[in-house]
Amino acid sequence: MKVLVIGSGGREHAIVRQFKNSPSVTEVFVAPGNDGMKKDATCVAIDSLEFDILTAFVHENAIDLTFVGPEQPLAEGIVDYFEAQGLRIFGPTKAAAQIEGSKTFAKELMIKYNIPTAAYETFTDVNEAKDYIRKMGAPIVIKADGLASGKGVIVAMTLEEAIYSVEDMIGNQKFGESSSRVVIEEFLEGEEFSYMSFVHNGQIYPMVISQDHKRAYDGDRGPNTGGMGAYSPVPHLPESVIQQTYDSIVLPTVEAMATEGTPFSGILYAGVILTDDGPKVIEFNARFGDPETQVVLPRMTSDFGQFMTALLNGKPFELKWSNDAILGVVIASYGYPWQVKKGAILPDFSKFNKDIQVFHAGTKEVDGYFVGNGGRVILVTSKSSTLKQAEQQVYAALAEYNWEGFFYRTDIGWRAL
Ligand code: AMP
Ligand code: GLY
């Protein structure tokens, strides 16, 4: 089969590589991809929002399956567009993608179907939001209602910070239209993990779980980012918690989406926090997580292409995972997640050993070198039989090079280790 992957980040690089390593897949294209993916796929210079050009490409090249990486094209209806032309694509429709694109939609669904999540209120008026914050007190969590690249959440530890955040989001439209409405919710405490599942026509295939590190700096300090590193498995979370998450969150959510007339197909990502009252939903995404995908997908030992075909045809499939531990560290441009300095030259890391993998997120090739071309630039992972070893290997490999112009966290995996 011939596959087209939509997107250009590290997550898409992991999807591309998994298809490339899949015996049933003959050719992998990626639109638009990035220079660092050229070894693994044919990059096609089409933007992920140019649906008409993408479908023309799919027709011309007889692509069998299109796999969507990022949230934006999903929220703008890429799946509806492809399906109207009878093309096979994996992802949620525009209506179902609201589970990520509108926090209010997700919250209302959870409340209606008793899916455990933080208590909340929604606001479009700054003064009402401020009154609510004063009534509830800090810590409290402020979230832009719409998409904000993982940066639209402020966990305010003080009243001042909470009030400043709503002024910034609603008043100054910090995230444009996405933050003209905010969700203000109860602060929850506990261990977080990412639970992703393949979903189609009521079938649910859970993946192995992972843990992301959302804060920019060591010790989980600094601003929230798209994610600075991840690892899988999460050995300090028992199997019973994973089962409970499936029973109380994943299954009821898939059923609720169908009951509401917006059946979900694609990757359902549940960001979960294990509170004293059990697992609760922090957020839903309608796509693979980044950087979680880079540490989860390589653990799949089944043929990815074959699995996707079985899933879309409604045929039972035994989806298999390895016991490997994978830990990945993001190399980000200096200044991320604020003002990013692009153009720093990356070292030549071609001599990494075979258990180390590099996923390109924001790189560009200039005169035979890769340079930083975004906030998150690459993710470096190591695979081993234990997380401890994977962690030691990845940091030992990174220590061999000069990362001037970039930074990375030195404590990925600390909660497990
Ligand atoms: P999100 O983008 O929704 O995943 O939020 C980013 C991060 O903010 C999460 O990974 C959590 O660490 C934190 N967060 C979000 N909601 C809450 C909450 N209700 N209580 C505590 N922390 C939260
Ligand atoms: N790493 C979190 C996300 O993809 O939303």
Short mmCIF file of C-alpha atoms and ligand atoms in Angstrom, two decimals:
data_model
loop_
_atom_site.label_atom_id
_atom_site.label_comp_id
_atom_site.label_asym_id
_atom_site.label_seq_id
_atom_site.Cartn_x
_atom_site.Cartn_y
_atom_site.Cartn_z
CA MET A 1 0.00 0.00 0.00
CA LYS A 2 0.99 3.63 -0.55
CA VAL A 3 0.58 5.98 2.37
CA LEU A 4 0.47 9.77 2.68
CA VAL A 5 1.18 11.31 6.10
CA ILE A 6 -0.01 14.88 6.69
CA GLY A 7 2.11 17.17 8.86
CA SER A 8 5.68 18.26 9.45
CA GLY A 9 6.75 17.63 13.05
CA GLY A 10 8.49 14.98 15.13
CA ARG A 11 5.22 13.12 15.59
CA GLU A 12 4.80 12.87 11.82
CA HIS A 13 8.39 11.68 11.49
CA ALA A 14 7.57 8.81 13.89
CA ILE A 15 4.41 7.96 11.91
CA VAL A 16 6.39 8.06 8.65
CA ARG A 17 9.09 5.79 10.03
CA GLN A 18 6.60 3.28 11.42
CA PHE A 19 4.96 3.01 7.98
CA LYS A 20 8.36 2.82 6.29
CA ASN A 21 9.31 -0.12 8.54
CA SER A 22 6.02 -1.83 7.79
CA PRO A 23 6.37 -4.73 5.29
CA SER A 24 2.92 -4.08 3.81
CA VAL A 25 3.77 -0.48 2.89
CA THR A 26 5.59 0.10 -0.40
CA GLU A 27 5.85 3.88 -0.45
CA VAL A 28 5.51 6.68 2.07
CA PHE A 29 4.84 10.33 1.19
CA VAL A 30 4.62 13.19 3.64
CA ALA A 31 3.06 16.62 3.08
CA PRO A 32 4.81 18.87 3.69
CA GLY A 33 7.25 17.02 6.00
CA ASN A 34 10.63 18.57 6.76
CA ASP A 35 14.18 18.16 5.45
CA GLY A 36 15.07 15.68 8.19
CA MET A 37 12.44 13.20 6.95
CA LYS A 38 13.81 12.91 3.43
CA LYS A 39 15.64 9.67 4.21
CA ASP A 40 12.41 8.03 5.29
CA ALA A 41 9.80 9.40 2.88
CA THR A 42 9.17 11.51 -0.18
CA CYS A 43 8.36 15.02 0.97
CA VAL A 44 5.67 16.74 -1.06
CA ALA A 45 5.48 20.51 -0.80
CA ILE A 46 1.77 20.85 -0.08
CA ASP A 47 0.50 22.64 3.00
CA SER A 48 -1.66 20.54 5.33
CA LEU A 49 -4.58 22.95 4.86
CA GLU A 50 -4.63 22.86 1.05
CA PHE A 51 -7.24 20.12 0.89
CA ASP A 52 -7.92 20.46 -2.84
CA ILE A 53 -4.25 20.08 -3.79
CA LEU A 54 -3.83 17.19 -1.33
CA THR A 55 -6.78 15.24 -2.73
CA ALA A 56 -5.54 15.84 -6.29
CA PHE A 57 -2.17 14.41 -5.24
CA VAL A 58 -3.83 11.39 -3.66
CA HIS A 59 -5.86 10.69 -6.82
CA GLU A 60 -2.85 11.11 -9.13
CA ASN A 61 -0.56 8.91 -7.07
CA ALA A 62 -3.14 6.26 -6.17
CA ILE A 63 -2.49 6.66 -2.43
CA ASP A 64 -4.31 3.97 -0.45
CA LEU A 65 -4.36 5.67 2.93
CA THR A 66 -3.89 9.21 4.22
CA PHE A 67 -2.93 9.54 7.88
CA VAL A 68 -3.37 12.95 9.54
CA GLY A 69 -0.85 14.06 12.19
CA PRO A 70 -1.76 17.55 13.47
CA GLU A 71 -4.97 19.00 14.89
CA GLN A 72 -5.41 22.02 12.61
CA PRO A 73 -6.40 20.19 9.39
CA LEU A 74 -8.68 17.92 11.44
CA ALA A 75 -10.40 20.90 13.05
CA GLU A 76 -10.84 22.39 9.58
CA GLY A 77 -12.49 19.29 8.16
CA ILE A 78 -9.81 17.46 6.16
CA VAL A 79 -11.47 14.10 6.85
CA ASP A 80 -14.89 15.28 5.66
CA TYR A 81 -13.24 16.70 2.52
CA PHE A 82 -11.41 13.47 1.66
CA GLU A 83 -14.37 11.23 2.47
CA ALA A 84 -16.66 13.28 0.23
CA GLN A 85 -14.35 12.20 -2.61
CA GLY A 86 -14.39 8.56 -1.51
CA LEU A 87 -10.76 8.68 -0.32
CA ARG A 88 -9.53 6.61 2.60
CA ILE A 89 -8.24 8.79 5.42
CA PHE A 90 -7.69 8.13 9.12
CA GLY A 91 -8.77 10.81 11.58
CA PRO A 92 -11.91 12.34 13.10
CA THR A 93 -14.43 14.38 11.15
CA LYS A 94 -14.63 18.11 11.84
CA ALA A 95 -17.55 17.49 14.20
CA ALA A 96 -15.69 14.80 16.17
CA ALA A 97 -12.44 16.79 16.26
CA GLN A 98 -14.24 19.29 18.49
CA ILE A 99 -13.31 17.02 21.38
CA GLU A 100 -9.93 18.73 21.09
CA GLY A 101 -10.83 21.95 19.25
CA SER A 102 -13.31 23.15 21.85
CA LYS A 103 -12.62 22.62 25.54
CA THR A 104 -16.27 23.54 26.21
CA PHE A 105 -17.46 20.76 23.88
CA ALA A 106 -15.22 18.24 25.66
CA LYS A 107 -16.24 19.41 29.12
CA GLU A 108 -19.98 19.31 28.34
CA LEU A 109 -19.62 15.80 26.95
CA MET A 110 -17.79 14.61 30.05
CA ILE A 111 -20.30 16.14 32.45
CA LYS A 112 -23.26 14.72 30.51
CA TYR A 113 -21.82 11.19 30.45
CA ASN A 114 -20.22 11.15 33.92
CA ILE A 115 -16.68 10.91 32.61
CA PRO A 116 -14.40 12.01 35.47
CA THR A 117 -12.80 15.45 34.98
CA ALA A 118 -12.14 18.68 36.92
CA ALA A 119 -15.12 20.90 37.85
CA TYR A 120 -15.27 23.99 35.63
CA GLU A 121 -17.09 27.08 34.33
CA THR A 122 -16.87 28.78 30.91
CA PHE A 123 -16.49 32.54 30.42
CA THR A 124 -16.39 35.11 27.62
CA ASP A 125 -16.60 38.12 29.94
CA VAL A 126 -13.43 39.24 31.74
CA ASN A 127 -15.20 40.61 34.80
CA GLU A 128 -17.34 37.55 35.33
CA ALA A 129 -14.23 35.40 34.99
CA LYS A 130 -12.41 37.51 37.58
CA ASP A 131 -15.33 37.29 40.02
CA TYR A 132 -15.36 33.53 39.65
CA ILE A 133 -11.61 33.31 40.27
CA ARG A 134 -11.92 35.43 43.42
CA LYS A 135 -14.75 33.20 44.62
CA MET A 136 -12.85 29.93 43.95
CA GLY A 137 -9.36 31.04 45.02
CA ALA A 138 -5.97 29.76 43.86
CA PRO A 139 -4.50 27.45 42.69
CA ILE A 140 -6.82 27.43 39.70
CA VAL A 141 -6.45 26.57 36.01
CA ILE A 142 -7.26 28.87 33.06
CA LYS A 143 -7.59 27.34 29.57
CA ALA A 144 -8.13 28.95 26.19
CA ASP A 145 -11.22 27.27 24.71
CA GLY A 146 -9.72 26.71 21.25
CA LEU A 147 -6.47 25.40 19.80
CA ALA A 148 -3.25 27.01 21.11
CA SER A 149 -0.43 24.54 20.31
CA GLY A 150 -0.33 23.23 23.87
CA LYS A 151 0.39 26.68 25.26
CA GLY A 152 -3.13 27.81 26.11
CA VAL A 153 -3.19 26.48 29.67
CA ILE A 154 -2.13 28.47 32.72
CA VAL A 155 -1.90 26.68 36.03
CA ALA A 156 -2.14 29.73 38.29
CA MET A 157 -0.73 29.23 41.76
CA THR A 158 -1.83 32.72 42.87
CA LEU A 159 -4.95 34.87 42.40
CA GLU A 160 -2.87 37.61 40.73
CA GLU A 161 -1.56 35.20 38.11
CA ALA A 162 -5.06 33.84 37.45
CA ILE A 163 -6.50 37.33 37.03
CA TYR A 164 -3.64 38.41 34.79
CA SER A 165 -4.19 35.29 32.64
CA VAL A 166 -7.85 35.95 31.95
CA GLU A 167 -7.09 39.57 31.15
CA ASP A 168 -4.43 38.39 28.73
CA MET A 169 -6.57 35.68 27.14
CA ILE A 170 -10.00 37.30 26.91
CA GLY A 171 -8.96 40.95 27.12
CA ASN A 172 -5.83 40.95 24.95
CA GLN A 173 -6.93 37.96 22.84
CA LYS A 174 -3.56 36.34 23.49
CA PHE A 175 -4.51 33.32 21.36
CA GLY A 176 -6.85 35.27 19.07
CA GLU A 177 -10.28 33.73 18.61
CA SER A 178 -9.11 30.60 20.50
CA SER A 179 -9.01 32.51 23.79
CA SER A 180 -12.08 34.75 23.43
CA ARG A 181 -13.73 32.06 25.50
CA VAL A 182 -11.94 30.43 28.45
CA VAL A 183 -12.57 27.43 30.64
CA ILE A 184 -11.66 27.95 34.29
CA GLU A 185 -11.29 24.73 36.20
CA GLU A 186 -10.45 23.14 39.49
CA PHE A 187 -6.76 22.42 40.11
CA LEU A 188 -6.08 18.70 40.27
CA GLU A 189 -3.03 17.01 41.72
CA GLY A 190 -1.52 13.69 40.83
CA GLU A 191 0.55 11.71 38.38
CA GLU A 192 -0.16 12.50 34.72
CA PHE A 193 -0.02 10.14 31.78
CA SER A 194 -1.03 9.99 28.13
CA TYR A 195 -3.40 7.23 27.08
CA MET A 196 -3.81 7.01 23.31
CA SER A 197 -6.07 4.63 21.38
CA PHE A 198 -6.80 3.80 17.76
CA VAL A 199 -10.57 4.17 17.33
CA HIS A 200 -12.81 3.33 14.39
CA ASN A 201 -16.48 2.36 14.14
CA GLY A 202 -16.69 1.54 17.83
CA GLN A 203 -13.50 -0.55 17.84
CA ILE A 204 -10.88 0.60 20.34
CA TYR A 205 -7.24 -0.50 20.28
CA PRO A 206 -5.40 1.07 23.23
CA MET A 207 -1.70 1.79 22.92
CA VAL A 208 0.90 1.43 25.65
CA ILE A 209 0.88 4.50 27.89
CA SER A 210 3.50 7.22 28.13
CA GLN A 211 4.35 10.32 30.13
CA ASP A 212 5.12 13.75 28.68
CA HIS A 213 7.00 16.64 30.31
CA LYS A 214 5.07 19.80 29.50
CA ARG A 215 7.15 22.37 31.39
CA ALA A 216 10.12 23.97 29.66
CA TYR A 217 12.74 23.52 32.38
CA ASP A 218 14.17 20.91 34.75
CA GLY A 219 12.17 20.07 37.84
CA ASP A 220 8.93 20.71 35.90
CA ARG A 221 9.45 24.44 36.17
CA GLY A 222 8.84 27.22 33.67
CA PRO A 223 6.08 27.73 31.11
CA ASN A 224 4.00 24.97 29.52
CA THR A 225 5.25 23.86 26.11
CA GLY A 226 4.13 21.39 23.47
CA GLY A 227 6.22 18.81 25.41
CA MET A 228 9.96 18.59 26.21
CA GLY A 229 10.42 14.84 26.39
CA ALA A 230 8.56 11.61 27.02
CA TYR A 231 8.96 7.99 27.93
CA SER A 232 7.10 4.70 27.75
CA PRO A 233 6.24 2.54 29.63
CA VAL A 234 5.31 4.38 32.85
CA PRO A 235 6.34 1.67 35.31
CA HIS A 236 5.12 3.40 38.46
CA LEU A 237 1.50 3.30 37.24
CA PRO A 238 -0.03 -0.13 37.84
CA GLU A 239 -1.99 -2.07 35.24
CA SER A 240 -5.13 -1.58 37.36
CA VAL A 241 -4.98 2.20 36.78
CA ILE A 242 -4.68 1.66 33.03
CA GLN A 243 -7.67 -0.66 33.09
CA GLN A 244 -9.66 1.79 35.21
CA THR A 245 -8.83 4.55 32.71
CA TYR A 246 -10.15 2.42 29.88
CA ASP A 247 -13.33 1.54 31.76
CA SER A 248 -14.17 4.97 33.19
CA ILE A 249 -12.79 7.27 30.47
CA VAL A 250 -11.86 5.78 27.09
CA LEU A 251 -14.77 3.40 26.50
CA PRO A 252 -17.50 5.76 27.77
CA THR A 253 -16.07 8.61 25.70
CA VAL A 254 -16.11 6.60 22.48
CA GLU A 255 -19.68 5.50 23.26
CA ALA A 256 -20.74 9.04 24.15
CA MET A 257 -19.36 10.46 20.89
CA ALA A 258 -21.41 7.90 18.94
CA THR A 259 -24.55 8.60 20.96
CA GLU A 260 -24.13 12.34 20.32
CA GLY A 261 -24.06 11.72 16.57
CA THR A 262 -20.35 12.59 16.28
CA PRO A 263 -18.75 9.12 16.23
CA PHE A 264 -15.01 9.30 16.71
CA SER A 265 -12.54 7.76 14.29
CA GLY A 266 -8.80 8.34 14.58
CA ILE A 267 -6.45 8.63 17.52
CA LEU A 268 -8.21 9.46 20.75
CA TYR A 269 -5.63 10.93 23.13
CA ALA A 270 -6.68 11.16 26.76
CA GLY A 271 -4.43 13.31 28.95
CA VAL A 272 -5.13 11.77 32.35
CA ILE A 273 -4.25 12.68 35.93
CA LEU A 274 -4.37 10.06 38.67
CA THR A 275 -6.02 11.84 41.61
CA ASP A 276 -6.95 10.41 45.01
CA ASP A 277 -10.43 9.90 43.50
CA GLY A 278 -9.07 7.92 40.56
CA PRO A 279 -8.08 8.89 37.02
CA LYS A 280 -9.57 12.13 35.64
CA VAL A 281 -9.36 13.76 32.23
CA ILE A 282 -7.07 16.80 31.89
CA GLU A 283 -7.63 17.11 28.14
CA PHE A 284 -8.63 15.20 25.05
CA ASN A 285 -6.76 15.42 21.78
CA ALA A 286 -8.08 14.12 18.50
CA ARG A 287 -4.66 13.02 17.23
CA PHE A 288 -1.35 11.52 18.27
CA GLY A 289 0.59 13.35 21.00
CA ASP A 290 3.91 14.98 20.29
CA PRO A 291 6.42 13.85 21.66
CA GLU A 292 4.52 10.81 23.02
CA THR A 293 4.19 9.21 19.58
CA GLN A 294 7.97 9.05 19.18
CA VAL A 295 8.27 6.85 22.29
CA VAL A 296 5.06 4.83 21.80
CA LEU A 297 4.81 3.92 18.10
CA PRO A 298 8.30 2.35 17.86
CA ARG A 299 7.14 -0.13 20.52
CA MET A 300 4.50 -1.47 18.10
CA THR A 301 5.76 -4.79 16.73
CA SER A 302 2.78 -5.50 14.46
CA ASP A 303 2.83 -4.37 10.82
CA PHE A 304 1.38 -0.83 11.04
CA GLY A 305 0.01 -0.82 7.49
CA GLN A 306 -1.67 -4.17 7.96
CA PHE A 307 -3.16 -3.04 11.26
CA MET A 308 -4.57 0.15 9.73
CA THR A 309 -6.16 -1.83 6.91
CA ALA A 310 -7.73 -4.28 9.36
CA LEU A 311 -8.99 -1.45 11.57
CA LEU A 312 -10.58 0.45 8.69
CA ASN A 313 -12.16 -2.74 7.33
CA GLY A 314 -13.50 -3.71 10.77
CA LYS A 315 -11.48 -6.95 10.84
CA PRO A 316 -10.18 -8.18 14.23
CA PHE A 317 -6.43 -7.76 14.69
CA GLU A 318 -4.02 -8.70 17.44
CA LEU A 319 -2.05 -5.51 17.97
CA LYS A 320 1.32 -6.28 19.59
CA TRP A 321 3.80 -4.16 21.55
CA SER A 322 7.36 -4.83 22.69
CA ASN A 323 8.54 -4.67 26.30
CA ASP A 324 11.24 -2.15 25.37
CA ALA A 325 11.59 1.06 27.31
CA ILE A 326 12.00 4.19 25.19
CA LEU A 327 12.94 7.60 26.54
CA GLY A 328 13.15 10.73 24.39
CA VAL A 329 14.56 14.20 24.95
CA VAL A 330 13.53 17.26 22.94
CA ILE A 331 16.24 19.60 21.71
CA ALA A 332 14.62 23.04 21.50
CA SER A 333 15.84 26.32 20.08
CA TYR A 334 17.08 28.82 22.60
CA GLY A 335 14.16 30.98 23.73
CA TYR A 336 11.39 28.38 23.22
CA PRO A 337 8.45 28.62 23.99
CA TRP A 338 8.76 32.40 23.75
CA GLN A 339 10.86 34.25 21.19
CA VAL A 340 12.77 31.53 19.33
CA LYS A 341 16.17 32.05 17.78
CA LYS A 342 16.23 30.04 14.54
CA GLY A 343 19.17 29.12 12.37
CA ALA A 344 21.64 27.64 14.89
CA ILE A 345 23.60 24.74 13.38
CA LEU A 346 22.95 21.26 14.75
CA PRO A 347 25.91 18.95 15.33
CA ASP A 348 26.44 16.01 12.97
CA PHE A 349 24.81 13.26 14.98
CA SER A 350 25.09 10.58 12.30
CA LYS A 351 27.39 8.54 14.55
CA PHE A 352 24.75 7.77 17.18
CA ASN A 353 24.49 4.02 17.80
CA LYS A 354 21.56 1.97 16.49
CA ASP A 355 19.46 2.20 19.66
CA ILE A 356 19.43 5.99 19.39
CA GLN A 357 16.91 7.51 17.01
CA VAL A 358 16.48 11.11 15.94
CA PHE A 359 13.07 12.47 14.98
CA HIS A 360 13.12 15.78 13.15
CA ALA A 361 10.52 18.33 14.21
CA GLY A 362 11.79 21.72 13.09
CA THR A 363 14.96 21.38 11.05
CA LYS A 364 16.08 22.69 7.69
CA GLU A 365 19.02 21.55 5.59
CA VAL A 366 21.45 24.30 4.67
CA ASP A 367 24.68 23.44 2.80
CA GLY A 368 24.66 19.87 4.08
CA TYR A 369 23.98 20.84 7.71
CA PHE A 370 20.77 20.75 9.65
CA VAL A 371 19.83 24.01 11.32
CA GLY A 372 17.11 24.80 13.86
CA ASN A 373 13.96 26.00 12.13
CA GLY A 374 11.39 26.11 14.91
CA GLY A 375 10.83 25.84 18.65
CA ARG A 376 11.16 22.12 19.09
CA VAL A 377 13.90 21.03 16.71
CA ILE A 378 14.58 17.31 17.16
CA LEU A 379 13.77 14.58 19.63
CA VAL A 380 16.47 12.06 20.47
CA THR A 381 15.32 8.70 21.84
CA SER A 382 17.04 5.67 23.22
CA LYS A 383 15.63 2.17 23.44
CA SER A 384 16.65 -0.36 26.07
CA SER A 385 15.29 -3.09 28.31
CA THR A 386 14.89 -0.65 31.22
CA LEU A 387 14.04 3.03 31.44
CA LYS A 388 17.11 3.68 33.56
CA GLN A 389 19.38 2.34 30.83
CA ALA A 390 17.49 4.21 28.11
CA GLU A 391 17.90 7.41 30.11
CA GLN A 392 21.63 6.88 30.64
CA GLN A 393 22.17 6.07 26.96
CA VAL A 394 20.32 9.06 25.63
CA TYR A 395 22.05 11.54 27.92
CA ALA A 396 25.45 9.95 27.28
CA ALA A 397 24.85 10.31 23.53
CA LEU A 398 23.77 13.95 23.87
CA ALA A 399 26.79 14.77 26.01
CA GLU A 400 29.09 13.92 23.10
CA TYR A 401 27.93 16.92 21.10
CA ASN A 402 27.86 20.68 21.28
CA TRP A 403 24.30 22.07 21.45
CA GLU A 404 25.06 25.77 21.33
CA GLY A 405 21.94 27.73 20.38
CA PHE A 406 19.72 24.97 21.79
CA PHE A 407 18.67 23.62 25.16
CA TYR A 408 17.18 20.42 26.55
CA ARG A 409 15.90 19.14 29.86
CA THR A 410 18.33 16.95 31.75
CA ASP A 411 15.73 15.16 33.87
CA ILE A 412 13.32 13.45 31.45
CA GLY A 413 11.87 10.40 33.18
CA TRP A 414 12.55 11.64 36.72
CA ARG A 415 9.17 10.64 38.09
CA ALA A 416 9.72 7.04 37.09
CA LEU A 417 13.40 6.91 37.96
P1 AMP B 1 -3.23 20.66 28.62
O1 AMP B 1 -2.65 21.47 27.48
O2 AMP B 1 -4.71 20.78 28.74
O3 AMP B 1 -2.71 19.26 28.65
O4 AMP B 1 -2.63 21.30 29.94
C1 AMP B 1 -1.25 21.46 30.08
C2 AMP B 1 -0.82 21.04 31.46
O5 AMP B 1 -1.43 21.87 32.44
C3 AMP B 1 -1.23 19.63 31.84
O6 AMP B 1 -0.34 18.67 31.39
C4 AMP B 1 -1.23 19.71 33.34
O7 AMP B 1 0.06 19.56 33.87
C5 AMP B 1 -1.69 21.11 33.60
N1 AMP B 1 -3.14 21.10 33.90
C6 AMP B 1 -4.15 21.20 33.02
N2 AMP B 1 -5.34 21.14 33.65
C7 AMP B 1 -5.07 21.01 34.96
C8 AMP B 1 -5.87 20.90 36.14
N3 AMP B 1 -7.20 20.94 36.10
N4 AMP B 1 -5.23 20.76 37.32
C9 AMP B 1 -3.88 20.74 37.38
N5 AMP B 1 -3.08 20.85 36.33
C10 AMP B 1 -3.65 20.99 35.12
N1 GLY B 2 2.35 16.31 24.15
C1 GLY B 2 1.05 16.79 24.32
C2 GLY B 2 0.27 16.93 23.09
O1 GLY B 2 0.61 16.42 22.05
O2 GLY B 2 -0.77 17.56 23.15
#
